[in-house]
Amino acid sequence: MKNKLILLLALLGIGLFAVIQGWILPKKELAAEQYLADQQSPLTHDLQTILPYKNKYMGDVSNLNLFNHLPLKDLKRSYQLRSDEFAIEVHYEADELREDEKAIRQMLLYNSVAAFALIDNLQTIDYRFLDRTLTVSRSRIQQLFGDDLAALLTTEKWRANVQQKWQDARFLQEGVKALEEKQ
């Protein structure tokens, strides 16, 4: 009787181990991978991941970690702060802009809205690629999204007033014009 109980418990343990390893963990890993993929799209990006970077002053170097939680985070880049001009330069170490310019410009527009909403005194962002530089100002983003960008920083308002606009092709076509090419 004791051996049968031990055998039954061993079989039950092996069965549970198989269920966990073969079904539960892969499902969990797939969900985590999907979440990471969703962070690359302005439509599905999770605002909560960037709220810790809310700051009044752009001179705080830790603000640059914001870009590690926005679309295009996988592109290799470096930064330069121009504190006297309240500007950030994001130097991308590739000419990625040529690969899918439309999608990348849309992601840069999203990243710009996020940066200006989170960093109160930031006035300009320069996105430098190997072959060109795109620049965007706070005033251009305010023309598109309203003067009080910080007021957008709730999940409901962000979805309604920022992310929903990425479903409007006409808005995106006009919106990316805020990213001006700089010579």
GROMACS .gro file of C-alpha atoms in nm:
model
  183
    1MET     CA    1   0.000   0.000   0.000
    2LYS     CA    2   0.281   0.240   0.090
    3ASN     CA    3   0.461   0.167  -0.240
    4LYS     CA    4   0.141   0.231  -0.438
    5LEU     CA    5   0.099   0.567  -0.265
    6ILE     CA    6   0.459   0.662  -0.339
    7LEU     CA    7   0.418   0.553  -0.703
    8LEU     CA    8   0.091   0.749  -0.732
    9LEU     CA    9   0.251   1.062  -0.584
   10ALA     CA   10   0.554   1.024  -0.814
   11LEU     CA   11   0.329   0.989  -1.121
   12LEU     CA   12   0.123   1.288  -1.007
   13GLY     CA   13   0.442   1.492  -0.959
   14ILE     CA   14   0.574   1.394  -1.303
   15GLY     CA   15   0.236   1.478  -1.457
   16LEU     CA   16   0.226   1.820  -1.291
   17PHE     CA   17   0.586   1.886  -1.393
   18ALA     CA   18   0.498   1.799  -1.754
   19VAL     CA   19   0.193   2.029  -1.750
   20ILE     CA   20   0.394   2.318  -1.605
   21GLN     CA   21   0.693   2.272  -1.837
   22GLY     CA   22   0.497   2.184  -2.149
   23TRP     CA   23   0.200   2.415  -2.127
   24ILE     CA   24   0.199   2.679  -1.853
   25LEU     CA   25   0.556   2.812  -1.887
   26PRO     CA   26   0.555   2.827  -2.271
   27LYS     CA   27   0.222   3.010  -2.259
   28LYS     CA   28   0.365   3.256  -2.008
   29GLU     CA   29   0.681   3.307  -2.218
   30LEU     CA   30   0.470   3.364  -2.529
   31ALA     CA   31   0.266   3.629  -2.345
   32ALA     CA   32   0.587   3.800  -2.230
   33GLU     CA   33   0.726   3.798  -2.586
   34GLN     CA   34   0.399   3.942  -2.718
   35TYR     CA   35   0.408   4.217  -2.454
   36LEU     CA   36   0.763   4.312  -2.559
   37ALA     CA   37   0.658   4.315  -2.925
   38ASP     CA   38   0.360   4.536  -2.835
   39GLN     CA   39   0.601   4.790  -2.685
   40GLN     CA   40   0.742   4.854  -3.034
   41SER     CA   41   0.412   4.988  -3.166
   42PRO     CA   42   0.264   5.327  -3.080
   43LEU     CA   43  -0.082   5.167  -3.091
   44THR     CA   44  -0.008   4.913  -2.818
   45HIS     CA   45   0.275   5.071  -2.619
   46ASP     CA   46   0.214   5.063  -2.242
   47LEU     CA   47   0.221   5.415  -2.095
   48GLN     CA   48   0.292   5.276  -1.748
   49THR     CA   49   0.644   5.170  -1.853
   50ILE     CA   50   0.749   5.531  -1.910
   51LEU     CA   51   0.574   5.716  -1.627
   52PRO     CA   52   0.871   5.670  -1.389
   53TYR     CA   53   1.067   5.907  -1.617
   54LYS     CA   54   0.840   6.205  -1.549
   55ASN     CA   55   1.064   6.497  -1.457
   56LYS     CA   56   1.054   6.875  -1.460
   57TYR     CA   57   1.407   6.911  -1.593
   58MET     CA   58   1.568   6.764  -1.903
   59GLY     CA   59   1.918   6.798  -1.757
   60ASP     CA   60   1.868   6.485  -1.546
   61VAL     CA   61   2.064   6.217  -1.734
   62SER     CA   62   1.839   5.943  -1.597
   63ASN     CA   63   1.564   6.084  -1.822
   64LEU     CA   64   1.745   5.929  -2.116
   65ASN     CA   65   1.638   5.586  -1.991
   66LEU     CA   66   1.296   5.687  -2.117
   67PHE     CA   67   1.409   5.600  -2.470
   68ASN     CA   68   1.487   5.243  -2.353
   69HIS     CA   69   1.114   5.196  -2.297
   70LEU     CA   70   0.978   5.344  -2.619
   71PRO     CA   71   0.941   5.213  -2.974
   72LEU     CA   72   1.279   5.190  -3.153
   73LYS     CA   73   1.444   5.089  -2.825
   74ASP     CA   74   1.626   4.809  -3.008
   75LEU     CA   75   1.818   5.046  -3.235
   76LYS     CA   76   2.170   5.117  -3.114
   77ARG     CA   77   2.201   5.481  -3.009
   78SER     CA   78   2.381   5.734  -2.797
   79TYR     CA   79   2.272   6.068  -2.654
   80GLN     CA   80   2.388   6.421  -2.612
   81LEU     CA   81   2.220   6.674  -2.386
   82ARG     CA   82   2.229   7.039  -2.483
   83SER     CA   83   2.106   7.176  -2.151
   84ASP     CA   84   2.153   7.541  -2.247
   85GLU     CA   85   1.906   7.487  -2.535
   86PHE     CA   86   1.682   7.242  -2.345
   87ALA     CA   87   1.748   6.988  -2.621
   88ILE     CA   88   1.829   6.619  -2.652
   89GLU     CA   89   2.013   6.463  -2.943
   90VAL     CA   90   1.947   6.095  -3.004
   91HIS     CA   91   2.222   5.956  -3.228
   92TYR     CA   92   2.117   5.636  -3.404
   93GLU     CA   93   2.418   5.442  -3.525
   94ALA     CA   94   2.260   5.328  -3.850
   95ASP     CA   95   2.075   5.466  -4.146
   96GLU     CA   96   1.761   5.281  -4.035
   97LEU     CA   97   1.547   5.563  -4.165
   98ARG     CA   98   1.586   5.426  -4.516
   99GLU     CA   99   1.456   5.079  -4.430
  100ASP     CA  100   1.098   5.171  -4.342
  101GLU     CA  101   1.092   5.547  -4.328
  102LYS     CA  102   0.716   5.584  -4.284
  103ALA     CA  103   0.693   5.350  -3.983
  104ILE     CA  104   1.010   5.486  -3.824
  105ARG     CA  105   0.892   5.846  -3.858
  106GLN     CA  106   0.563   5.746  -3.693
  107MET     CA  107   0.753   5.586  -3.404
  108LEU     CA  108   0.974   5.894  -3.371
  109LEU     CA  109   0.661   6.111  -3.355
  110TYR     CA  110   0.524   5.889  -3.077
  111ASN     CA  111   0.855   5.898  -2.891
  112SER     CA  112   0.854   6.277  -2.920
  113VAL     CA  113   0.506   6.310  -2.771
  114ALA     CA  114   0.612   6.087  -2.482
  115ALA     CA  115   0.935   6.278  -2.418
  116PHE     CA  116   0.771   6.621  -2.427
  117ALA     CA  117   0.484   6.502  -2.205
  118LEU     CA  118   0.722   6.355  -1.948
  119ILE     CA  119   1.002   6.614  -1.942
  120ASP     CA  120   0.854   6.954  -1.868
  121ASN     CA  121   1.132   7.185  -1.988
  122LEU     CA  122   1.245   6.984  -2.291
  123GLN     CA  123   1.208   7.206  -2.599
  124THR     CA  124   1.375   7.020  -2.889
  125ILE     CA  125   1.470   6.667  -2.988
  126ASP     CA  126   1.712   6.593  -3.270
  127TYR     CA  127   1.706   6.238  -3.406
  128ARG     CA  128   2.037   6.188  -3.587
  129PHE     CA  129   2.079   5.902  -3.832
  130LEU     CA  130   2.394   5.844  -4.036
  131ASP     CA  131   2.247   6.009  -4.343
  132ARG     CA  132   2.019   6.279  -4.197
  133THR     CA  133   1.880   6.450  -3.890
  134LEU     CA  134   1.517   6.498  -3.800
  135THR     CA  135   1.428   6.764  -3.546
  136VAL     CA  136   1.105   6.827  -3.361
  137SER     CA  137   1.007   7.103  -3.122
  138ARG     CA  138   0.769   7.107  -2.828
  139SER     CA  139   0.557   7.373  -3.002
  140ARG     CA  140   0.502   7.149  -3.309
  141ILE     CA  141   0.393   6.859  -3.086
  142GLN     CA  142   0.165   7.093  -2.890
  143GLN     CA  143   0.000   7.198  -3.217
  144LEU     CA  144  -0.086   6.832  -3.277
  145PHE     CA  145  -0.174   6.717  -2.924
  146GLY     CA  146  -0.262   7.029  -2.726
  147ASP     CA  147  -0.071   7.269  -2.504
  148ASP     CA  148  -0.081   7.064  -2.184
  149LEU     CA  149   0.104   6.749  -2.286
  150ALA     CA  150   0.149   6.639  -1.925
  151ALA     CA  151  -0.230   6.618  -1.891
  152LEU     CA  152  -0.223   6.327  -2.137
  153LEU     CA  153  -0.031   6.107  -1.891
  154THR     CA  154  -0.318   5.889  -1.774
  155THR     CA  155  -0.388   5.559  -1.946
  156GLU     CA  156  -0.734   5.668  -2.062
  157LYS     CA  157  -0.625   6.007  -2.197
  158TRP     CA  158  -0.312   5.861  -2.358
  159ARG     CA  159  -0.515   5.599  -2.543
  160ALA     CA  160  -0.785   5.844  -2.650
  161ASN     CA  161  -0.571   6.146  -2.739
  162VAL     CA  162  -0.243   5.990  -2.852
  163GLN     CA  163  -0.266   5.622  -2.943
  164GLN     CA  164  -0.602   5.648  -3.119
  165LYS     CA  165  -0.451   5.901  -3.358
  166TRP     CA  166  -0.222   5.628  -3.491
  167GLN     CA  167  -0.530   5.468  -3.649
  168ASP     CA  168  -0.595   5.783  -3.853
  169ALA     CA  169  -0.383   5.769  -4.170
  170ARG     CA  170  -0.447   6.136  -4.249
  171PHE     CA  171  -0.335   6.246  -3.903
  172LEU     CA  172  -0.015   6.041  -3.933
  173GLN     CA  173   0.058   6.179  -4.277
  174GLU     CA  174   0.035   6.533  -4.140
  175GLY     CA  175   0.176   6.452  -3.797
  176VAL     CA  176   0.510   6.321  -3.920
  177LYS     CA  177   0.566   6.657  -4.087
  178ALA     CA  178   0.641   6.784  -3.735
  179LEU     CA  179   0.972   6.597  -3.777
  180GLU     CA  180   1.160   6.844  -3.991
  181GLU     CA  181   1.469   6.747  -4.180
  182LYS     CA  182   1.770   6.942  -4.061
  183GLN     CA  183   2.074   7.002  -4.279
   0.00000   0.00000   0.00000
